PDB file of C-alpha atoms in Angstrom:
ATOM      1  CA  MET A   1     199.961  63.842 142.349  1.00 87.00           C
ATOM      2  CA  ASN A   2     200.858  63.199 138.737  1.00 93.00           C
ATOM      3  CA  ILE A   3     198.664  60.168 137.466  1.00 93.00           C
ATOM      4  CA  TYR A   4     201.561  58.243 136.300  1.00 94.00           C
ATOM      5  CA  ASP A   5     202.753  58.352 139.958  1.00 96.00           C
ATOM      6  CA  VAL A   6     199.698  56.967 141.384  1.00 97.00           C
ATOM      7  CA  ILE A   7     199.974  53.533 139.435  1.00 97.00           C
ATOM      8  CA  VAL A   8     202.992  51.672 140.264  1.00 96.00           C
ATOM      9  CA  ARG A   9     202.764  48.581 137.987  1.00 96.00           C
ATOM     10  CA  PRO A  10     199.918  46.162 137.389  1.00 97.00           C
ATOM     11  CA  ILE A  11     200.013  42.655 139.519  1.00 96.00           C
ATOM     12  CA  VAL A  12     200.069  39.351 137.265  1.00 95.00           C
ATOM     13  CA  THR A  13     199.410  36.533 139.169  1.00 95.00           C
ATOM     14  CA  GLU A  14     197.184  33.534 139.015  1.00 96.00           C
ATOM     15  CA  LYS A  15     194.173  35.040 140.687  1.00 96.00           C
ATOM     16  CA  SER A  16     194.381  38.485 139.031  1.00 96.00           C
ATOM     17  CA  THR A  17     194.385  36.961 135.457  1.00 95.00           C
ATOM     18  CA  ILE A  18     190.947  35.332 136.575  1.00 96.00           C
ATOM     19  CA  LEU A  19     189.507  38.321 137.925  1.00 96.00           C
ATOM     20  CA  ARG A  20     190.356  39.815 134.449  1.00 95.00           C
ATOM     21  CA  GLU A  21     187.489  37.658 133.237  1.00 94.00           C
ATOM     22  CA  GLU A  22     185.268  39.509 135.461  1.00 95.00           C
ATOM     23  CA  GLY A  23     186.382  42.920 134.550  1.00 96.00           C
ATOM     24  CA  GLN A  24     188.924  43.771 137.333  1.00 97.00           C
ATOM     25  CA  TYR A  25     192.089  44.670 137.238  1.00 98.00           C
ATOM     26  CA  VAL A  26     194.954  44.869 139.918  1.00 98.00           C
ATOM     27  CA  PHE A  27     197.546  47.490 140.372  1.00 98.00           C
ATOM     28  CA  GLU A  28     200.134  48.332 142.818  1.00 97.00           C
ATOM     29  CA  VAL A  29     199.764  51.835 143.420  1.00 98.00           C
ATOM     30  CA  ASN A  30     201.500  54.589 145.362  1.00 97.00           C
ATOM     31  CA  ARG A  31     200.909  54.180 149.213  1.00 97.00           C
ATOM     32  CA  ARG A  32     199.707  57.770 149.510  1.00 97.00           C
ATOM     33  CA  ALA A  33     197.094  57.542 147.024  1.00 97.00           C
ATOM     34  CA  ASN A  34     193.565  57.173 147.459  1.00 96.00           C
ATOM     35  CA  LYS A  35     190.432  55.966 145.442  1.00 97.00           C
ATOM     36  CA  LEU A  36     189.549  58.813 143.572  1.00 97.00           C
ATOM     37  CA  GLN A  37     192.991  59.272 142.386  1.00 97.00           C
ATOM     38  CA  ILE A  38     193.581  55.842 141.534  1.00 98.00           C
ATOM     39  CA  LYS A  39     190.147  56.026 139.450  1.00 98.00           C
ATOM     40  CA  GLU A  40     191.118  59.042 137.470  1.00 97.00           C
ATOM     41  CA  ALA A  41     194.269  57.847 136.568  1.00 97.00           C
ATOM     42  CA  VAL A  42     193.366  54.688 135.211  1.00 97.00           C
ATOM     43  CA  GLU A  43     190.306  56.227 133.335  1.00 97.00           C
ATOM     44  CA  SER A  44     193.152  58.881 131.750  1.00 96.00           C
ATOM     45  CA  ILE A  45     195.998  56.250 131.360  1.00 96.00           C
ATOM     46  CA  TYR A  46     194.040  53.278 130.010  1.00 96.00           C
ATOM     47  CA  GLY A  47     190.849  55.137 128.733  1.00 96.00           C
ATOM     48  CA  VAL A  48     188.094  53.059 130.220  1.00 97.00           C
ATOM     49  CA  ASP A  49     185.177  53.969 132.462  1.00 97.00           C
ATOM     50  CA  VAL A  50     185.875  52.584 136.490  1.00 98.00           C
ATOM     51  CA  ILE A  51     182.710  51.842 138.580  1.00 97.00           C
ATOM     52  CA  ARG A  52     184.816  50.688 141.617  1.00 97.00           C
ATOM     53  CA  VAL A  53     187.972  50.499 143.064  1.00 98.00           C
ATOM     54  CA  ASN A  54     189.261  48.194 146.386  1.00 98.00           C
ATOM     55  CA  VAL A  55     192.097  49.197 148.075  1.00 98.00           C
ATOM     56  CA  MET A  56     194.185  47.110 150.425  1.00 97.00           C
ATOM     57  CA  ASN A  57     197.265  47.877 152.333  1.00 97.00           C
ATOM     58  CA  MET A  58     199.648  45.154 152.183  1.00 96.00           C
ATOM     59  CA  PRO A  59     201.679  44.444 155.369  1.00 95.00           C
ATOM     60  CA  ALA A  60     205.536  43.847 155.339  1.00 93.00           C
ATOM     61  CA  LYS A  61     206.631  40.574 155.490  1.00 89.00           C
ATOM     62  CA  PHE A  62     209.948  38.946 156.614  1.00 84.00           C
ATOM     63  CA  ASN A  63     211.859  36.459 154.351  1.00 81.00           C
ATOM     64  CA  ARG A  64     214.260  33.620 155.907  1.00 77.00           C
ATOM     65  CA  ILE A  65     217.503  33.249 153.764  1.00 75.00           C
ATOM     66  CA  ARG A  66     220.525  31.305 154.793  1.00 74.00           C
ATOM     67  CA  GLY A  67     224.006  33.023 155.798  1.00 70.00           C
ATOM     68  CA  ARG A  68     224.712  35.402 158.211  1.00 70.00           C
ATOM     69  CA  ARG A  69     221.587  37.478 157.992  1.00 68.00           C
ATOM     70  CA  PRO A  70     218.632  35.296 159.489  1.00 70.00           C
ATOM     71  CA  SER A  71     216.136  37.354 157.666  1.00 78.00           C
ATOM     72  CA  LYS A  72     214.995  40.078 155.099  1.00 79.00           C
ATOM     73  CA  ARG A  73     212.155  42.531 155.483  1.00 82.00           C
ATOM     74  CA  ARG A  74     210.044  43.294 152.716  1.00 86.00           C
ATOM     75  CA  SER A  75     208.149  46.774 152.426  1.00 92.00           C
ATOM     76  CA  GLU A  76     204.748  47.235 152.977  1.00 95.00           C
ATOM     77  CA  TRP A  77     202.367  48.254 149.283  1.00 96.00           C
ATOM     78  CA  LYS A  78     199.409  49.085 148.561  1.00 98.00           C
ATOM     79  CA  LYS A  79     197.079  46.949 145.857  1.00 98.00           C
ATOM     80  CA  ALA A  80     194.101  48.319 144.164  1.00 98.00           C
ATOM     81  CA  VAL A  81     191.368  46.185 142.697  1.00 98.00           C
ATOM     82  CA  VAL A  82     189.668  48.074 139.804  1.00 98.00           C
ATOM     83  CA  THR A  83     186.565  47.205 138.139  1.00 98.00           C
ATOM     84  CA  VAL A  84     185.830  48.449 134.750  1.00 97.00           C
ATOM     85  CA  ALA A  85     182.290  48.817 133.297  1.00 97.00           C
ATOM     86  CA  PRO A  86     180.880  45.847 131.797  1.00 96.00           C
ATOM     87  CA  GLY A  87     181.934  45.162 127.861  1.00 95.00           C
ATOM     88  CA  GLN A  88     184.951  47.408 128.421  1.00 95.00           C
ATOM     89  CA  ARG A  89     188.663  45.541 128.565  1.00 95.00           C
ATOM     90  CA  ILE A  90     192.201  47.390 128.891  1.00 94.00           C
ATOM     91  CA  GLU A  91     193.941  45.498 126.267  1.00 92.00           C
ATOM     92  CA  GLU A  92     197.509  46.663 126.999  1.00 92.00           C
ATOM     93  CA  LEU A  93     197.196  43.947 130.488  1.00 90.00           C
ATOM     94  CA  GLU A  94     195.506  41.038 128.365  1.00 84.00           C
ATOM     95  CA  ALA A  95     198.616  39.950 126.595  1.00 69.00           C
TER      96      ALA A  95
END
């Protein structure tokens, strides 16, 4: 798997911005990617040293909408919380 296929997008939420102060960054990753592939992708794309990778499988959710279709299903996805070495930052995500 290509390193650019591993990381889908960075997650920008209130909680993820708080985690950035501690050197942790949150990404949506490919569902078939493992921790080693995620670590190699972040290190090569952003040029930082990765200390730890935590991975979570996020379940599908149903959204209730009005109209003919009573609910809509969002797909499952995988989230990774990447901890970088102390003193290092990913400048592209700090904006």
